[in-house]
Short mmCIF file of C-alpha atoms and ligand atoms in Angstrom, two decimals:
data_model
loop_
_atom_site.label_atom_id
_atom_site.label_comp_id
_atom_site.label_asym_id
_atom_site.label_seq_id
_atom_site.Cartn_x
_atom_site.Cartn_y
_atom_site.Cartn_z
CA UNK G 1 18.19 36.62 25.03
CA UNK G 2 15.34 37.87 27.47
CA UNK G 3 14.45 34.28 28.67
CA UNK G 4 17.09 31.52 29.50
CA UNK G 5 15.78 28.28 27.57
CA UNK G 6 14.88 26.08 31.02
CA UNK G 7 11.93 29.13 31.64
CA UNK G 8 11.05 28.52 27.98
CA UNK G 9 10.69 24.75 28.22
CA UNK G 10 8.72 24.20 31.55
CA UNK G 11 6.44 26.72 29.89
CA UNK G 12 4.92 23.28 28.06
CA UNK G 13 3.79 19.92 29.31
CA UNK G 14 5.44 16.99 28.60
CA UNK G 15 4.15 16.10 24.94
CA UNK G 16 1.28 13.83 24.34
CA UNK G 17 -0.31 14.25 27.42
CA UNK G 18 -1.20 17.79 27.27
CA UNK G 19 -3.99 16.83 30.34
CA UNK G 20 -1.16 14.76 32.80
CA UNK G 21 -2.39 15.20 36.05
CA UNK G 22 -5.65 17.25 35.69
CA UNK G 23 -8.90 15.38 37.31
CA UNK G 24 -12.28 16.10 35.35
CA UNK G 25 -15.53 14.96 36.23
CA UNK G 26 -17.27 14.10 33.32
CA UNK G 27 -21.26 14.68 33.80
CA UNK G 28 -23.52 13.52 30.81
CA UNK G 29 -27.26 14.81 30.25
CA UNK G 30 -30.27 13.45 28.35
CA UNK G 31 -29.14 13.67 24.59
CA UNK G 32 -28.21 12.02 21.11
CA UNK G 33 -25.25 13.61 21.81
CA UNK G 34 -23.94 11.03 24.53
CA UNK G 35 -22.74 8.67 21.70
CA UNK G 36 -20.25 11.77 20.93
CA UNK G 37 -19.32 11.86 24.99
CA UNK G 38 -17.35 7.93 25.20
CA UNK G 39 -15.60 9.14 22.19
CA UNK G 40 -14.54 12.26 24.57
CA UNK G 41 -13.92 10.22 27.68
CA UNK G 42 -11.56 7.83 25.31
CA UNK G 43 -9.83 11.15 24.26
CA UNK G 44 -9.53 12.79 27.86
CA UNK G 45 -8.10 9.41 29.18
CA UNK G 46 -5.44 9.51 26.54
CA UNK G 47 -4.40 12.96 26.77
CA UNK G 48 -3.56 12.12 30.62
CA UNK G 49 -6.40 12.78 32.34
CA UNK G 50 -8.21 10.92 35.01
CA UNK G 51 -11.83 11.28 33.73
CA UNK G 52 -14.55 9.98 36.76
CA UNK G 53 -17.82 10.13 34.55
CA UNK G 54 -21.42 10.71 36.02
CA UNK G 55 -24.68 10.26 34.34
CA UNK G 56 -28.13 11.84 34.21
CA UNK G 57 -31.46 9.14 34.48
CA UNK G 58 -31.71 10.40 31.17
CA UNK G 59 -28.28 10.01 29.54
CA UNK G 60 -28.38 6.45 30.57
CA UNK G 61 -31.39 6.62 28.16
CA UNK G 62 -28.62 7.29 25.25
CA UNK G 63 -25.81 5.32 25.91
CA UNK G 64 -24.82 2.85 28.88
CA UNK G 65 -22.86 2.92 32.15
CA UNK G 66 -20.96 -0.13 31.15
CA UNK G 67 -19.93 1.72 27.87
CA UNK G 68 -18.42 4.91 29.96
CA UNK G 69 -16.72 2.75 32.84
CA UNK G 70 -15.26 0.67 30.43
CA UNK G 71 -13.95 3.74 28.53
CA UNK G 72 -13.25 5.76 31.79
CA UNK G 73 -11.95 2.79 33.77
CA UNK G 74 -13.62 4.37 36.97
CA UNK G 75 -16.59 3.18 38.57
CA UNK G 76 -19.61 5.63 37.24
CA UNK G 77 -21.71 7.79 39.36
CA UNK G 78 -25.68 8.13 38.12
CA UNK G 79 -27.20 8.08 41.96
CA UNK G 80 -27.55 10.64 44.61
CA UNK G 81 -28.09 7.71 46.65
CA UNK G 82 -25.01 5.47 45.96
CA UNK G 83 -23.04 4.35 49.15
CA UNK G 84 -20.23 3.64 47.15
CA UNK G 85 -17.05 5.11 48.50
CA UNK G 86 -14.98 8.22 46.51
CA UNK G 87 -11.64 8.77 46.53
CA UNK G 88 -11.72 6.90 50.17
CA UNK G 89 -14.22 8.66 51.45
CA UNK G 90 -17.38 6.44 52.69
CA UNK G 91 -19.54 8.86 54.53
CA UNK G 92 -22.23 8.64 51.50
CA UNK G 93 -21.46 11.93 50.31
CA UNK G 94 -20.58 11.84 46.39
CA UNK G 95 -22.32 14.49 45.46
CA UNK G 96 -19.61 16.39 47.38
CA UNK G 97 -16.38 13.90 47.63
CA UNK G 98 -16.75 13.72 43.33
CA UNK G 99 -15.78 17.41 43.05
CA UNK G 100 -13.06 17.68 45.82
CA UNK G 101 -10.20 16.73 44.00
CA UNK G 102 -11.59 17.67 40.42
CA UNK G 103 -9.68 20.24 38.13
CA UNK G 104 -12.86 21.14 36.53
CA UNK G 105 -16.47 19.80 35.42
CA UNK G 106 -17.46 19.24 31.69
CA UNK G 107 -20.92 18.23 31.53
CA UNK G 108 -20.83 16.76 28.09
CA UNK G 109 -23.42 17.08 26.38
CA UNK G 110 -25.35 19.50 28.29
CA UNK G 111 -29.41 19.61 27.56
CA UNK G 112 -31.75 22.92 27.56
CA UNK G 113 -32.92 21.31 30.40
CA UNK G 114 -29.97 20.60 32.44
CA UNK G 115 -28.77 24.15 31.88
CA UNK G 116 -32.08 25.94 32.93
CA UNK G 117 -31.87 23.21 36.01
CA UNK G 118 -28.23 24.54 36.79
CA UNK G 119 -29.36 28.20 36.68
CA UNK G 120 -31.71 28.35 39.48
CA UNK G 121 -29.37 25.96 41.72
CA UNK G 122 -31.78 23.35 41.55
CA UNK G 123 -30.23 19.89 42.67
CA UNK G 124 -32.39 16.94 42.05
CA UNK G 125 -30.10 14.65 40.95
CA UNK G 126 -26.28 13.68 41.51
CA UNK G 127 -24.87 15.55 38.54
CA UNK G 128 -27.37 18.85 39.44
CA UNK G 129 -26.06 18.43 42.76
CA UNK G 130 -22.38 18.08 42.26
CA UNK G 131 -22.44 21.04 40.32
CA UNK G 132 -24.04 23.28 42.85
CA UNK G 133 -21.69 21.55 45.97
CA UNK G 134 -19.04 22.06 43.75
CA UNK G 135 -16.06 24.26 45.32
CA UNK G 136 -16.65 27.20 42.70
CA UNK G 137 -13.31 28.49 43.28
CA UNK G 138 -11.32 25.60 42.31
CA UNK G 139 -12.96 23.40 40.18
CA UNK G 140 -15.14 25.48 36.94
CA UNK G 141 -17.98 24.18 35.08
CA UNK G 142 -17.80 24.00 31.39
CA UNK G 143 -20.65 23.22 29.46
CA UNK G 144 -21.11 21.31 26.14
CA UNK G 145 -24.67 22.47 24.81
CA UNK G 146 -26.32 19.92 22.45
CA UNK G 147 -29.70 20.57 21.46
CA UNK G 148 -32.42 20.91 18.70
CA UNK G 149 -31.73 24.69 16.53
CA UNK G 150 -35.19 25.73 17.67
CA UNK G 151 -34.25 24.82 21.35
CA UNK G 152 -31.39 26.61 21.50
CA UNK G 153 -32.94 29.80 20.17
CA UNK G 154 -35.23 29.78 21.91
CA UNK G 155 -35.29 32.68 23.93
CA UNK G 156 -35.70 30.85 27.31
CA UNK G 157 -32.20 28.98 26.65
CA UNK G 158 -30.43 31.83 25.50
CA UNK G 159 -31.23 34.24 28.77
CA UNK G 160 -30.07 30.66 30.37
CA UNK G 161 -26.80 30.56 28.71
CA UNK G 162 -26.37 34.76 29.35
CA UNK G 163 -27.22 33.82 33.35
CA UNK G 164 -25.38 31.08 33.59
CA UNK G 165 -22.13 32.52 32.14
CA UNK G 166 -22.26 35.50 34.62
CA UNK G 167 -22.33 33.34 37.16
CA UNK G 168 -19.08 31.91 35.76
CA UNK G 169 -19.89 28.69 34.09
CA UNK G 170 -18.17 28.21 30.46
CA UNK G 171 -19.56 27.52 27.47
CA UNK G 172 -17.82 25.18 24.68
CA UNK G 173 -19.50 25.65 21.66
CA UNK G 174 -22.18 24.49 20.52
CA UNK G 175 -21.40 24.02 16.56
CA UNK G 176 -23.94 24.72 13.78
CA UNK G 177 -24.80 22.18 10.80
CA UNK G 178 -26.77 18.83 10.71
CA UNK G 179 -28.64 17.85 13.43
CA UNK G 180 -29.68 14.59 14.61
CA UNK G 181 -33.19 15.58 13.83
CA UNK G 182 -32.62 16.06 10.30
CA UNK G 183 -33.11 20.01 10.95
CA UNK G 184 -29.79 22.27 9.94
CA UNK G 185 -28.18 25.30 12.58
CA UNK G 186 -26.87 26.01 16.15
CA UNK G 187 -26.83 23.75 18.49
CA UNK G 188 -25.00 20.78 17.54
CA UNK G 189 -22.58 19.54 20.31
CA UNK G 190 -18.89 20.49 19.28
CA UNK G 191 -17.21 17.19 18.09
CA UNK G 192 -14.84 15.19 20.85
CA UNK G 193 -11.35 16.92 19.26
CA UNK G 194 -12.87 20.43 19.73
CA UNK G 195 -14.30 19.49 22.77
CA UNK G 196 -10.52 18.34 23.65
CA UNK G 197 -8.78 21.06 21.95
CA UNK G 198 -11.04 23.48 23.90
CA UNK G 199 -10.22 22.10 27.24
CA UNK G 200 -6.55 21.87 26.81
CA UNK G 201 -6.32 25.54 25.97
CA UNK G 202 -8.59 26.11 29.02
CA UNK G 203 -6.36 25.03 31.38
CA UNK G 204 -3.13 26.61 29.70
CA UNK G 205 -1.55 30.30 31.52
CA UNK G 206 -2.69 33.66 29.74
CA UNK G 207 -0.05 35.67 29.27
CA UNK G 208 -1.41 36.95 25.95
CA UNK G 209 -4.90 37.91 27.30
CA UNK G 210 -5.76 40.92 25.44
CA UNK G 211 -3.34 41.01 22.76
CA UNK G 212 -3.69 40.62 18.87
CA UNK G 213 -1.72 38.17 16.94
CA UNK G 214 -1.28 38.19 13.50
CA UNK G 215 0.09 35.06 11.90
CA UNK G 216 1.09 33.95 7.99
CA UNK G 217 1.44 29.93 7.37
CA UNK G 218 1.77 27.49 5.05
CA UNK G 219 3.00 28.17 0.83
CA UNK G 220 1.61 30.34 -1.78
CA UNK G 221 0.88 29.48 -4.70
CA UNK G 222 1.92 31.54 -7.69
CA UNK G 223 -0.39 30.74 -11.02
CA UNK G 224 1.43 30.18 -14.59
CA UNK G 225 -1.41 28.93 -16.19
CA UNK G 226 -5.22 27.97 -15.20
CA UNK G 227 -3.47 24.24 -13.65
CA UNK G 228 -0.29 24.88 -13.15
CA UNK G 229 2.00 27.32 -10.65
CA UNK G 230 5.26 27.96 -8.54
CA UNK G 231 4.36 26.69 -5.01
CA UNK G 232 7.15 25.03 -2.27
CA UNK G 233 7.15 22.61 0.33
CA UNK G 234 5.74 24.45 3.27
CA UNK G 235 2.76 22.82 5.23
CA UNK G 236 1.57 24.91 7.07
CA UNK G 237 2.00 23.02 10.70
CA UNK G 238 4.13 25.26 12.41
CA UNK G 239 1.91 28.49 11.39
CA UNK G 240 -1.22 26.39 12.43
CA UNK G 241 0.58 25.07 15.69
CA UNK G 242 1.37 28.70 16.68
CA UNK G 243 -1.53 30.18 16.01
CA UNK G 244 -3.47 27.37 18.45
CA UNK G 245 -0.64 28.36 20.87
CA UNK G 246 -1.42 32.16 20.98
CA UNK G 247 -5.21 31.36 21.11
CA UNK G 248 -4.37 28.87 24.14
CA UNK G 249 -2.43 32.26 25.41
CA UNK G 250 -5.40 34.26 25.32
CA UNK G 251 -4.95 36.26 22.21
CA UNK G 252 -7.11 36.88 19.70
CA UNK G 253 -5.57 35.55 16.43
CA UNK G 254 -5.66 36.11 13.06
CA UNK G 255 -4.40 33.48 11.00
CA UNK G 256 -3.61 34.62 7.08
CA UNK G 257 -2.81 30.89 5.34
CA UNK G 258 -1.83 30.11 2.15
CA UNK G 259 -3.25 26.96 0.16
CA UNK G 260 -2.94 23.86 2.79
CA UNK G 261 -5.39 21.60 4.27
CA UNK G 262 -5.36 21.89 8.26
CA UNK G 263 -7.73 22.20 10.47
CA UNK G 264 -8.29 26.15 11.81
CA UNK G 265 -7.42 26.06 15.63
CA UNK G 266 -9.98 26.48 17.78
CA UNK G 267 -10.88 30.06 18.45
CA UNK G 268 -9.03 30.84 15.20
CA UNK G 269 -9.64 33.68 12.62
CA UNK G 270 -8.84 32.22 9.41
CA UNK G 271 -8.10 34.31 6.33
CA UNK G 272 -7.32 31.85 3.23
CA UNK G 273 -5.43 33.40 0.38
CA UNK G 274 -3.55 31.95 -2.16
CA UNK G 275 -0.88 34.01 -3.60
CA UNK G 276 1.85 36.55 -2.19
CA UNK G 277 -0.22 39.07 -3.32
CA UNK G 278 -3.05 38.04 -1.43
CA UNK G 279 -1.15 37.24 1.66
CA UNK G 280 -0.16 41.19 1.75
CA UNK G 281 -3.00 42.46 1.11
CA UNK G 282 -4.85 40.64 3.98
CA UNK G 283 -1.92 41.34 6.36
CA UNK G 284 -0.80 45.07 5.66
CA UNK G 285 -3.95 46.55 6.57
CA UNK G 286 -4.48 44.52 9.97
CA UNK G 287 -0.87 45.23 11.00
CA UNK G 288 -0.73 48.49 12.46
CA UNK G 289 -4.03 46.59 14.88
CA UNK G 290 -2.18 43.67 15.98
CA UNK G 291 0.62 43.54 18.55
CA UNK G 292 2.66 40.66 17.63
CA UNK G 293 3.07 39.42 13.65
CA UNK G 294 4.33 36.15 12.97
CA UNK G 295 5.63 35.75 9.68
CA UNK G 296 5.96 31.48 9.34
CA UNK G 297 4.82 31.40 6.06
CA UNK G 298 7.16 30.36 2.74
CA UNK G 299 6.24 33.22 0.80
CA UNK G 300 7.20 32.51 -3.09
CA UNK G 301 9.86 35.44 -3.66
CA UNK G 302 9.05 35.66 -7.19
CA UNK G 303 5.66 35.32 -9.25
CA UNK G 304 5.29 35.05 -13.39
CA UNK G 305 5.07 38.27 -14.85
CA UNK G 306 2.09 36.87 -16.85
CA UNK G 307 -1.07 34.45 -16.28
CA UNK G 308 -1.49 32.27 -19.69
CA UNK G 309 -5.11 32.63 -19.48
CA UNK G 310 -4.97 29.05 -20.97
CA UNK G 311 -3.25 26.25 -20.19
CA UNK G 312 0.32 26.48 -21.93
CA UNK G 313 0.22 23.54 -24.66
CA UNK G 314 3.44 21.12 -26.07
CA UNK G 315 3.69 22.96 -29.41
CA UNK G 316 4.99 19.88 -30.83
CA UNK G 317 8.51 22.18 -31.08
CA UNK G 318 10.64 20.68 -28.16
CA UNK G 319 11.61 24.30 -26.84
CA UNK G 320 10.38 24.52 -23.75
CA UNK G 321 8.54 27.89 -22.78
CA UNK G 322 10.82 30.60 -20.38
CA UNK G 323 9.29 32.69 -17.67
CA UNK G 324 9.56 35.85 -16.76
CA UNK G 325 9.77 36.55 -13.08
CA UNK G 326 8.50 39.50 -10.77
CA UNK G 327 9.80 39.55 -7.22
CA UNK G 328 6.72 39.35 -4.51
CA UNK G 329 6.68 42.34 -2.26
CA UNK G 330 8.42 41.07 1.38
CA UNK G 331 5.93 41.16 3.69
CA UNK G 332 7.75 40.52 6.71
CA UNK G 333 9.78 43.26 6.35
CA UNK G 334 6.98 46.02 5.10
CA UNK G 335 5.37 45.04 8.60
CA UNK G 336 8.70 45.62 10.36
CA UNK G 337 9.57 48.90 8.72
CA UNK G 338 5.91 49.71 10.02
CA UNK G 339 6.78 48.70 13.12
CA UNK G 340 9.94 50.62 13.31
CA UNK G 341 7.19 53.91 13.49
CA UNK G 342 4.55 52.53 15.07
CA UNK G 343 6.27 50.71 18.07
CA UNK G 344 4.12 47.53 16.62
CA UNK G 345 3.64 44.88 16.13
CA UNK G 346 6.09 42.94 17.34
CA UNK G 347 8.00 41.25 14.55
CA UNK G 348 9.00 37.30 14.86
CA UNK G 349 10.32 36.15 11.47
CA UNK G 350 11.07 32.29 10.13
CA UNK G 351 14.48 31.45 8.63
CA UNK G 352 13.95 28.01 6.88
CA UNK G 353 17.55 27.11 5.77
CA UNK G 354 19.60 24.29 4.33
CA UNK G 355 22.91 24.77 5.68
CA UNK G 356 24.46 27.07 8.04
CA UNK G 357 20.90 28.26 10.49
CA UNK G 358 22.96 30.61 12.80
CA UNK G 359 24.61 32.71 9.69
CA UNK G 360 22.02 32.80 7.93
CA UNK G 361 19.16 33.70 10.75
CA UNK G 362 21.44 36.68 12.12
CA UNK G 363 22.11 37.48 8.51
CA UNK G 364 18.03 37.68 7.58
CA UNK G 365 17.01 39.31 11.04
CA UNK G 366 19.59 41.98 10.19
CA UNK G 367 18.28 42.89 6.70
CA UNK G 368 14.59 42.45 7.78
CA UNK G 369 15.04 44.72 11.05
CA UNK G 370 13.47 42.25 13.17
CA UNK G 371 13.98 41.60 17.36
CA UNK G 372 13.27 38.01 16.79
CA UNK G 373 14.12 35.55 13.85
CA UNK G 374 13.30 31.66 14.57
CA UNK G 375 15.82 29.61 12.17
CA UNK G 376 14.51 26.17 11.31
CA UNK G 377 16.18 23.50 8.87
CA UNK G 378 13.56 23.65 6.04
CA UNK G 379 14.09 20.37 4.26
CA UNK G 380 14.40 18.54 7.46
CA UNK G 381 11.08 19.55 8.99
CA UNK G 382 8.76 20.46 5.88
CA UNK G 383 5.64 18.40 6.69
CA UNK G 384 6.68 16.77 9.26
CA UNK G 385 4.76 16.76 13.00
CA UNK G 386 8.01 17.64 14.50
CA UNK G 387 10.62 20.09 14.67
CA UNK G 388 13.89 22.30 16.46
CA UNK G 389 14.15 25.80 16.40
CA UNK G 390 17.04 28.54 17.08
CA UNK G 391 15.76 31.96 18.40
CA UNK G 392 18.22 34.49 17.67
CA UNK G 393 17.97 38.12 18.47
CA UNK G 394 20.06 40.94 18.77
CA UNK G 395 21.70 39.60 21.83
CA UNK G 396 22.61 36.21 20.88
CA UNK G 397 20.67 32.73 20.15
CA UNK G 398 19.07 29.93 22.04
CA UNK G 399 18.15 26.58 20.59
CA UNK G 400 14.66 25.09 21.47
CA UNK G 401 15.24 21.18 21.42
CA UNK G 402 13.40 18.95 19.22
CA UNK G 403 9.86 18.75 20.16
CA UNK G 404 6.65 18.36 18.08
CA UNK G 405 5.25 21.58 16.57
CA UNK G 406 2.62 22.60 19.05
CA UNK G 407 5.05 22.11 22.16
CA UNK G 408 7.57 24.52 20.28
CA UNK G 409 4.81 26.60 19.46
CA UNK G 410 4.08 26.86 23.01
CA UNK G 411 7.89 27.50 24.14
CA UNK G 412 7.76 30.21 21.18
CA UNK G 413 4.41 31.91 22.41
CA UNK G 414 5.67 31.53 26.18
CA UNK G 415 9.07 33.63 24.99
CA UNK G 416 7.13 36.28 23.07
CA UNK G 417 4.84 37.09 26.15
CA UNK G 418 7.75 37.52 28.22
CA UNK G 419 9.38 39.82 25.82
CA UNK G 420 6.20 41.96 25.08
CA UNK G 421 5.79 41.92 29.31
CA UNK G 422 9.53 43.29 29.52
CA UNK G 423 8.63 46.03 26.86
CA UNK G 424 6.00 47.40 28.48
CA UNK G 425 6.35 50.56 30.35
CA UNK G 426 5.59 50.24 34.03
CA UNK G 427 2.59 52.19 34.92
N1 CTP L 1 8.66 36.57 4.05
C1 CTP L 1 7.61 37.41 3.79
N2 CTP L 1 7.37 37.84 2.51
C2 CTP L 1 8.14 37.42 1.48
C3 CTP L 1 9.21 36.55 1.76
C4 CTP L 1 9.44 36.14 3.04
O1 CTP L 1 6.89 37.79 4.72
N3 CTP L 1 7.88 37.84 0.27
C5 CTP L 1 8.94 36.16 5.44
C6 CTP L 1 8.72 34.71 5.72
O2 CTP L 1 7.41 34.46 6.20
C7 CTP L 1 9.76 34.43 6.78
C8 CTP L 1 10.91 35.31 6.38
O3 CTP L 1 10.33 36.39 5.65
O4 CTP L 1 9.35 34.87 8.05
C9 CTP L 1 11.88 34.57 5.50
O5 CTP L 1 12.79 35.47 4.98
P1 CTP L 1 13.36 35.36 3.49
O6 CTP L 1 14.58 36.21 3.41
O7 CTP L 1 12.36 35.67 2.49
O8 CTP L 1 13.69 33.86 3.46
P2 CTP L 1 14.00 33.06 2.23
O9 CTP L 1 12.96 33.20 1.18
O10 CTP L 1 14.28 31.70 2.74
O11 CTP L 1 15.29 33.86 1.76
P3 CTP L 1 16.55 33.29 1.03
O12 CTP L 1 15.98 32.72 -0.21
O13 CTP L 1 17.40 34.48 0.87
O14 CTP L 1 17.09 32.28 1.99
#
């Protein structure tokens, strides 16, 4: 193996507290939005961080300082002018001491006008002024927009948001759909799980910055009838859990998923398909494009010959109807005999086995012509929020432990980088 397994594990934080140890300032502007922002500090707090909040005159307009200390357990910030000591300091200086040992800023939600105040450095109150006297080096600004559809459009905002992200400030959404106005479009703040979602993968390495990935999850489903059909156990986690892994990576990721019901990772291009069929033709085409193909997906190996254009009725006979079965083409290995001309992708197959994992992965890598097979006891994982894998490749096998599916997602993603970074031709 390229990697021994201690590089592979320290490559993820410990689990459930994907934020241990990171210190984010918090800064809320005028808006409806602020209801959304407790839910966020609740969520930031429990994902390890320490969260000190700080309010605009005008987000205290929205929702109260009582509600965010109590949710923050810090002390909140809303004055230039408050005495009260930071982080030991008491020379009356928070709008400097609250960024000093800060990981980043979110200013959550972020107003039309707070953004066009941030963009000519204009500092007229403590949040304003934090952001400007923040070290710009260390400790980024990320920004939550939450306004009206016309606002945002509005040409003003929009050579605001174009400014303000060349001068390195980062933008989290917004989302489109209902606004609190009753009006529909862009400029809804992103929900507190995006939000959280989006800063996680913020703060985690790049190692995939600038490369594809191309990723099959979850079943298929193969039709008999108009209600019935030949589908398996597969849920689709692990797919879904690597694809927000090679997003968090830097990649840009296509994700190619059969019938399930999860959540698309942020940053995520989602391709729904239903049957084998499908699922190749939405993946041989992008192939030869992508540098890395994940195949996690329980592809049905055979489909019915023929689709009963009706439902298939009890006859009243007893004999039950027989099928006849065509085999599905194998994706996996189509890619990888693609790959075998093209230099790419990079092929990672999924071995989901009963009995016997090692035999069985070395056996499948073999006969697909794949560097990288990751052999996973089916029954004992389908569904479930947590996992083990064994990597085996051509020189031998390493076992990731059991973890949940995002943090061996991670460990995966980590181990593919290193092996695409070891391929690659020194200049
Ligand atoms: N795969 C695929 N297309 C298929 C079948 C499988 O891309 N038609 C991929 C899966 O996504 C997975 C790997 O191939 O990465 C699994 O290999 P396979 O030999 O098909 O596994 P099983 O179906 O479990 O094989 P067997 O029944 O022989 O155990």
């Amino acid at each position: 193996m390229t990697q021994p397994l201690d590089s592979v594990t320290s490559a993820a934080p410990a689990e459930g507290g994907d934020l241990e140890g990171k210190h984010i300032v918090l800064g809320l502007s005028g808006g409806i939005a602020c209801y959304k922002a407790a839910e966020l500090a609740r969520a930031l707090v429990k994902a390890g961080a320490t969260v000190q909040i700080v309010m605009t005159e005008a987000a205290e307009q929205f929702i109260t300082s009582v509600t965010m200390q109590a949710l923050s357990g810090r002390p909140v910030f809303t004055s230039a002018w408050d005495t009260r000591d930071v982080d030991g300091k008491a020379n009356s200086m928070a709008h400097i001491n609250l960024t000093r040992q800060a990981d980043a800023v979110l200013v959550a939600p972020a107003s039309a006008d707070f953004m066009a105040k941030l963009l000519h450095g204009r500092a007229d109150d403590l949040l304003s002024l934090l952001c400007l006297a923040r070290p710009i080096e260390t400790c980024p600004l990320l920004l939550a927009p939450a306004m009206n559809r016309e606002m945002w459009a509005h040409p003003a905002t929009q050579r605001n948001v174009s400014l303000l992200r060349a001068d390195g400030t980062h933008f989290l959404g917004p989302d489109s759909g209902e606004q609190a106005c009753g009006e529909v479009g862009d400029g809804r703040m992103l929900e507190p799980d995006q939000l959280l979602e989006e800063l996680i993968g913020f703060f985690r390495p790049k190692p995939l910055a600038g490369k594809r990935v191309l990723i099959t999850a979850g079943p298929t489903f193969e039709p008999i009838d108009p209600v019935r059909g030949i589908t398996n156990l597969s849920s689709g986690k692990m797919g879904f859990a690597i694809a927000r892994a090679a997003a968090e990576a830097g990649a840009e990721v296509t994700l190619v998923a059969g019938p399930v019901h999860l959540v698309t990772p942020r940053g995520v291009r989602r391709v729904d398909v239903r049957t084998a069929l499908q699922m190749a033709e939405a993946v041989i085409p992008l192939a030869p494009t992508q540098d890395v193909f994940v195949a996690t997906a329980a592809v049905a190996d055979w489909r019915p010959t023929s689709l009963a254009e009706q439902k298939i009725k009890k006859n009243g006979s007893k004999v039950a109807p027989i099928f006849e079965l065509t085999e599905n083409p194998d994706i996996l290995a189509a890619v990888a005999k693609m790959a075998l001309v093209e230099g790419r992708p990079f092929c990672v197959g999924f071995a989901a086995e009963s009995h016997d994992l090692l035999k069985h992965s070395r056996e499948k890598r073999e006969r697909k012509q794949i560097p990288l097979i990751v052999g996973n006891l089916g029954p004992a994982t389908f569904g479930r929020d947590d996992n083990a894998l064994m990597l085996v490749d051509a020189q031998g096998h390493r076992e990731l432990p059991p973890a949940n599916k995002l943090t061996l997602a991670r460990w995966l993603i980590a181990d593919i980088a290193q092996r695409l970074t070891s391929m690659e031709i020194p200049a």
